[in-house]
Amino acid sequence: MIGDRIKQARKASGLSLRALGEKVDITGMAISKYENNKSIPSSGVLLGLAKALHVKVEYFFRTTMVELREVEYRKHSKLPKKVLDQIEGDVIEQIERFIELEQFLPKTPVKSFKLPEGLPDVIEDNDGIELAANAVRQSWNLGTNPIPDLIDTFEERGIRVFQSKALHDEKFDGLAAEVNNIPVIVVGRDWPGDRQRFTLSHELGHLLLKGRLVKHIDEEKAANRFAGAFLVPSSEAVRELGANRNWLEPVELCVLKQTYGLSMRGWIYRASDLNILNNAAAKKMWDYFRSRNWVKQEPGEQYKAEKPKLFIQLVFHAFGEELISEAKAAELFGWSISKFRNIRNVGSCENETIN
Ligand SMILES: [Zn+2]
């Protein structure tokens, strides 16, 4: 129904009934009636709404409606409901476009998600979590090496990764949910890569550890431990750092960060988790990092942010095979036709081009 679509787009934009009404010169009450399907907007009003909400008019007529299930917000976000609605609306919109795109493809080239083999049924301690992380690496044929492109790795295994520009608040870390039985993870679009990668791995931890942890294990801590173990298996941590250390040089950590995509702080945690650093040594490291203000902002170059590629790839696949028109391709991206043509002409898929 058009009303539900209007409501969804309005929530995604963060506008109140009244604020939206003001933008299109009608009352908030009238908007409310549209949203509740008590009256139907004229085509002129619909155009105005589309413009004010930054969507195409076609958006209001899209028939797929999805709902995020089992939404888990990291750190039990204290963000206002309005912002949470905005993030969810943004993500739902992207998921719907994905589902619409898939309807044009004769055979979905995307594998459906399967639980990795070899996960322990019951996890009683940290060793169990390390085992689980190793099992995932083995089941996904990742070996023990650094994982170069984590988003790609997830997308290939049927986990949908989306980015939201509404996710910029420090207090908000990530979101894991389920849509039509497909696991979905959302990370911030403008985050540095190491933060994206830790969040992705943390959310994967939630997805896989849920229901396996014995009662006394805190799921948040377990997901953090899983994330570290997944990004840097214990064997590699020991190989890189040595079994016992008194101090880790920041430059050493900076090199490892660039190799593994785990932050310098992440490496300190990992080293204490594995007792490579004892408590006193870890405390010394943290004191030093705090004194240099490196807990908030790590020194050196940031790890390059990742970007989901599957959607872009599939839209151009569908367009290349003439399964969708130019207009539909542009609409799926939320671009004008001229922008679509430009990007197609340039032939580049760099982040700066496609955004
Ligand atoms: Zn969590």
PDB file of N, CA and C in Angstrom, residues 129-178:
ATOM      1  N   ILE A 129      35.140 -20.620  21.941  1.00  0.00           N
ATOM      2  CA  ILE A 129      34.930 -19.530  20.976  1.00  0.00           C
ATOM      3  C   ILE A 129      36.035 -19.541  19.921  1.00  0.00           C
ATOM      4  N   GLU A 130      37.285 -19.772  20.377  1.00  0.00           N
ATOM      5  CA  GLU A 130      38.405 -19.854  19.432  1.00  0.00           C
ATOM      6  C   GLU A 130      38.172 -21.012  18.445  1.00  0.00           C
ATOM      7  N   LEU A 131      37.681 -22.131  18.978  1.00  0.00           N
ATOM      8  CA  LEU A 131      37.384 -23.291  18.137  1.00  0.00           C
ATOM      9  C   LEU A 131      36.332 -22.956  17.087  1.00  0.00           C
ATOM     10  N   ALA A 132      35.304 -22.234  17.538  1.00  0.00           N
ATOM     11  CA  ALA A 132      34.228 -21.864  16.622  1.00  0.00           C
ATOM     12  C   ALA A 132      34.770 -20.981  15.497  1.00  0.00           C
ATOM     13  N   ALA A 133      35.617 -19.995  15.858  1.00  0.00           N
ATOM     14  CA  ALA A 133      36.178 -19.096  14.846  1.00  0.00           C
ATOM     15  C   ALA A 133      37.039 -19.880  13.852  1.00  0.00           C
ATOM     16  N   ASN A 134      37.828 -20.835  14.365  1.00  0.00           N
ATOM     17  CA  ASN A 134      38.648 -21.656  13.466  1.00  0.00           C
ATOM     18  C   ASN A 134      37.782 -22.514  12.554  1.00  0.00           C
ATOM     19  N   ALA A 135      36.667 -23.014  13.118  1.00  0.00           N
ATOM     20  CA  ALA A 135      35.768 -23.857  12.319  1.00  0.00           C
ATOM     21  C   ALA A 135      35.194 -23.063  11.145  1.00  0.00           C
ATOM     22  N   VAL A 136      34.851 -21.803  11.395  1.00  0.00           N
ATOM     23  CA  VAL A 136      34.298 -20.977  10.321  1.00  0.00           C
ATOM     24  C   VAL A 136      35.356 -20.773   9.238  1.00  0.00           C
ATOM     25  N   ARG A 137      36.564 -20.444   9.651  1.00  0.00           N
ATOM     26  CA  ARG A 137      37.635 -20.251   8.665  1.00  0.00           C
ATOM     27  C   ARG A 137      37.839 -21.507   7.823  1.00  0.00           C
ATOM     28  N   GLN A 138      37.809 -22.661   8.490  1.00  0.00           N
ATOM     29  CA  GLN A 138      38.031 -23.908   7.764  1.00  0.00           C
ATOM     30  C   GLN A 138      36.869 -24.195   6.812  1.00  0.00           C
ATOM     31  N   SER A 139      35.657 -24.052   7.333  1.00  0.00           N
ATOM     32  CA  SER A 139      34.477 -24.340   6.532  1.00  0.00           C
ATOM     33  C   SER A 139      34.377 -23.394   5.331  1.00  0.00           C
ATOM     34  N   TRP A 140      34.869 -22.183   5.494  1.00  0.00           N
ATOM     35  CA  TRP A 140      34.811 -21.202   4.403  1.00  0.00           C
ATOM     36  C   TRP A 140      36.091 -21.187   3.565  1.00  0.00           C
ATOM     37  N   ASN A 141      36.978 -22.166   3.806  1.00  0.00           N
ATOM     38  CA  ASN A 141      38.241 -22.256   3.060  1.00  0.00           C
ATOM     39  C   ASN A 141      39.072 -20.981   3.121  1.00  0.00           C
ATOM     40  N   LEU A 142      39.189 -20.420   4.291  1.00  0.00           N
ATOM     41  CA  LEU A 142      39.946 -19.166   4.417  1.00  0.00           C
ATOM     42  C   LEU A 142      41.370 -19.386   4.910  1.00  0.00           C
ATOM     43  N   GLY A 143      41.705 -20.633   5.263  1.00  0.00           N
ATOM     44  CA  GLY A 143      43.036 -20.879   5.821  1.00  0.00           C
ATOM     45  C   GLY A 143      43.243 -20.049   7.077  1.00  0.00           C
ATOM     46  N   THR A 144      44.500 -19.671   7.318  1.00  0.00           N
ATOM     47  CA  THR A 144      44.757 -18.848   8.505  1.00  0.00           C
ATOM     48  C   THR A 144      45.262 -17.463   8.116  1.00  0.00           C
ATOM     49  N   ASN A 145      45.273 -17.191   6.808  1.00  0.00           N
ATOM     50  CA  ASN A 145      45.821 -15.911   6.328  1.00  0.00           C
ATOM     51  C   ASN A 145      44.913 -14.740   6.650  1.00  0.00           C
ATOM     52  N   PRO A 146      45.460 -13.511   6.539  1.00  0.00           N
ATOM     53  CA  PRO A 146      44.589 -12.340   6.653  1.00  0.00           C
ATOM     54  C   PRO A 146      43.490 -12.405   5.589  1.00  0.00           C
ATOM     55  N   ILE A 147      42.301 -11.912   5.926  1.00  0.00           N
ATOM     56  CA  ILE A 147      41.185 -11.914   4.973  1.00  0.00           C
ATOM     57  C   ILE A 147      41.168 -10.558   4.274  1.00  0.00           C
ATOM     58  N   PRO A 148      41.504 -10.535   2.977  1.00  0.00           N
ATOM     59  CA  PRO A 148      41.664  -9.230   2.323  1.00  0.00           C
ATOM     60  C   PRO A 148      40.370  -8.416   2.239  1.00  0.00           C
ATOM     61  N   ASP A 149      39.285  -9.016   1.797  1.00  0.00           N
ATOM     62  CA  ASP A 149      38.047  -8.253   1.631  1.00  0.00           C
ATOM     63  C   ASP A 149      36.926  -8.968   2.387  1.00  0.00           C
ATOM     64  N   LEU A 150      36.646  -8.462   3.563  1.00  0.00           N
ATOM     65  CA  LEU A 150      35.709  -9.164   4.438  1.00  0.00           C
ATOM     66  C   LEU A 150      34.269  -9.076   3.923  1.00  0.00           C
ATOM     67  N   ILE A 151      33.894  -7.911   3.400  1.00  0.00           N
ATOM     68  CA  ILE A 151      32.523  -7.770   2.903  1.00  0.00           C
ATOM     69  C   ILE A 151      32.287  -8.749   1.760  1.00  0.00           C
ATOM     70  N   ASP A 152      33.251  -8.845   0.863  1.00  0.00           N
ATOM     71  CA  ASP A 152      33.147  -9.779  -0.249  1.00  0.00           C
ATOM     72  C   ASP A 152      33.035 -11.217   0.267  1.00  0.00           C
ATOM     73  N   THR A 153      33.838 -11.540   1.265  1.00  0.00           N
ATOM     74  CA  THR A 153      33.819 -12.876   1.862  1.00  0.00           C
ATOM     75  C   THR A 153      32.434 -13.197   2.423  1.00  0.00           C
ATOM     76  N   PHE A 154      31.823 -12.225   3.070  1.00  0.00           N
ATOM     77  CA  PHE A 154      30.486 -12.433   3.638  1.00  0.00           C
ATOM     78  C   PHE A 154      29.439 -12.558   2.529  1.00  0.00           C
ATOM     79  N   GLU A 155      29.528 -11.662   1.565  1.00  0.00           N
ATOM     80  CA  GLU A 155      28.520 -11.663   0.492  1.00  0.00           C
ATOM     81  C   GLU A 155      28.550 -12.981  -0.278  1.00  0.00           C
ATOM     82  N   GLU A 156      29.764 -13.508  -0.473  1.00  0.00           N
ATOM     83  CA  GLU A 156      29.904 -14.776  -1.187  1.00  0.00           C
ATOM     84  C   GLU A 156      29.247 -15.926  -0.435  1.00  0.00           C
ATOM     85  N   ARG A 157      29.150 -15.802   0.886  1.00  0.00           N
ATOM     86  CA  ARG A 157      28.548 -16.880   1.696  1.00  0.00           C
ATOM     87  C   ARG A 157      27.089 -16.605   2.036  1.00  0.00           C
ATOM     88  N   GLY A 158      26.483 -15.677   1.337  1.00  0.00           N
ATOM     89  CA  GLY A 158      25.045 -15.464   1.510  1.00  0.00           C
ATOM     90  C   GLY A 158      24.669 -14.524   2.638  1.00  0.00           C
ATOM     91  N   ILE A 159      25.652 -13.813   3.200  1.00  0.00           N
ATOM     92  CA  ILE A 159      25.314 -12.797   4.199  1.00  0.00           C
ATOM     93  C   ILE A 159      25.238 -11.459   3.466  1.00  0.00           C
ATOM     94  N   ARG A 160      24.133 -10.770   3.604  1.00  0.00           N
ATOM     95  CA  ARG A 160      23.996  -9.486   2.925  1.00  0.00           C
ATOM     96  C   ARG A 160      24.609  -8.384   3.785  1.00  0.00           C
ATOM     97  N   VAL A 161      25.463  -7.616   3.172  1.00  0.00           N
ATOM     98  CA  VAL A 161      26.083  -6.518   3.907  1.00  0.00           C
ATOM     99  C   VAL A 161      25.604  -5.192   3.319  1.00  0.00           C
ATOM    100  N   PHE A 162      25.108  -4.348   4.175  1.00  0.00           N
ATOM    101  CA  PHE A 162      24.662  -3.034   3.732  1.00  0.00           C
ATOM    102  C   PHE A 162      25.396  -1.971   4.532  1.00  0.00           C
ATOM    103  N   GLN A 163      25.437  -0.783   3.936  1.00  0.00           N
ATOM    104  CA  GLN A 163      26.047   0.329   4.641  1.00  0.00           C
ATOM    105  C   GLN A 163      25.014   1.423   4.764  1.00  0.00           C
ATOM    106  N   SER A 164      25.077   2.131   5.868  1.00  0.00           N
ATOM    107  CA  SER A 164      24.129   3.209   6.056  1.00  0.00           C
ATOM    108  C   SER A 164      24.886   4.467   6.424  1.00  0.00           C
ATOM    109  N   LYS A 165      24.555   5.558   5.732  1.00  0.00           N
ATOM    110  CA  LYS A 165      25.245   6.797   6.092  1.00  0.00           C
ATOM    111  C   LYS A 165      24.625   7.389   7.344  1.00  0.00           C
ATOM    112  N   ALA A 166      23.453   6.856   7.727  1.00  0.00           N
ATOM    113  CA  ALA A 166      22.836   7.319   8.969  1.00  0.00           C
ATOM    114  C   ALA A 166      23.604   6.792  10.182  1.00  0.00           C
ATOM    115  N   LEU A 167      24.453   5.802   9.925  1.00  0.00           N
ATOM    116  CA  LEU A 167      25.227   5.185  11.010  1.00  0.00           C
ATOM    117  C   LEU A 167      26.527   5.934  11.222  1.00  0.00           C
ATOM    118  N   HIS A 168      26.456   7.120  11.789  1.00  0.00           N
ATOM    119  CA  HIS A 168      27.722   7.811  11.975  1.00  0.00           C
ATOM    120  C   HIS A 168      27.991   8.108  13.443  1.00  0.00           C
ATOM    121  N   ASP A 169      26.992   7.863  14.262  1.00  0.00           N
ATOM    122  CA  ASP A 169      27.170   8.190  15.668  1.00  0.00           C
ATOM    123  C   ASP A 169      28.167   7.240  16.323  1.00  0.00           C
ATOM    124  N   GLU A 170      29.003   7.788  17.172  1.00  0.00           N
ATOM    125  CA  GLU A 170      30.002   6.988  17.871  1.00  0.00           C
ATOM    126  C   GLU A 170      29.376   5.888  18.712  1.00  0.00           C
ATOM    127  N   LYS A 171      28.171   6.188  19.232  1.00  0.00           N
ATOM    128  CA  LYS A 171      27.551   5.257  20.172  1.00  0.00           C
ATOM    129  C   LYS A 171      26.956   4.047  19.454  1.00  0.00           C
ATOM    130  N   PHE A 172      26.805   4.171  18.161  1.00  0.00           N
ATOM    131  CA  PHE A 172      26.128   3.113  17.425  1.00  0.00           C
ATOM    132  C   PHE A 172      27.144   2.303  16.650  1.00  0.00           C
ATOM    133  N   ASP A 173      27.166   1.005  16.874  1.00  0.00           N
ATOM    134  CA  ASP A 173      28.212   0.243  16.244  1.00  0.00           C
ATOM    135  C   ASP A 173      27.830  -0.567  15.030  1.00  0.00           C
ATOM    136  N   GLY A 174      26.715  -1.196  15.077  1.00  0.00           N
ATOM    137  CA  GLY A 174      26.387  -2.026  13.933  1.00  0.00           C
ATOM    138  C   GLY A 174      25.052  -2.657  14.156  1.00  0.00           C
ATOM    139  N   LEU A 175      24.598  -3.375  13.179  1.00  0.00           N
ATOM    140  CA  LEU A 175      23.260  -3.925  13.276  1.00  0.00           C
ATOM    141  C   LEU A 175      23.258  -5.281  12.592  1.00  0.00           C
ATOM    142  N   ALA A 176      22.693  -6.255  13.264  1.00  0.00           N
ATOM    143  CA  ALA A 176      22.509  -7.554  12.634  1.00  0.00           C
ATOM    144  C   ALA A 176      21.033  -7.862  12.672  1.00  0.00           C
ATOM    145  N   ALA A 177      20.504  -8.357  11.586  1.00  0.00           N
ATOM    146  CA  ALA A 177      19.078  -8.665  11.538  1.00  0.00           C
ATOM    147  C   ALA A 177      18.860  -9.789  10.544  1.00  0.00           C
ATOM    148  N   GLU A 178      17.605 -10.132  10.369  1.00  0.00           N
ATOM    149  CA  GLU A 178      17.260 -11.178   9.441  1.00  0.00           C
ATOM    150  C   GLU A 178      16.121 -10.696   8.571  1.00  0.00           C
TER     151      GLU A 178
END
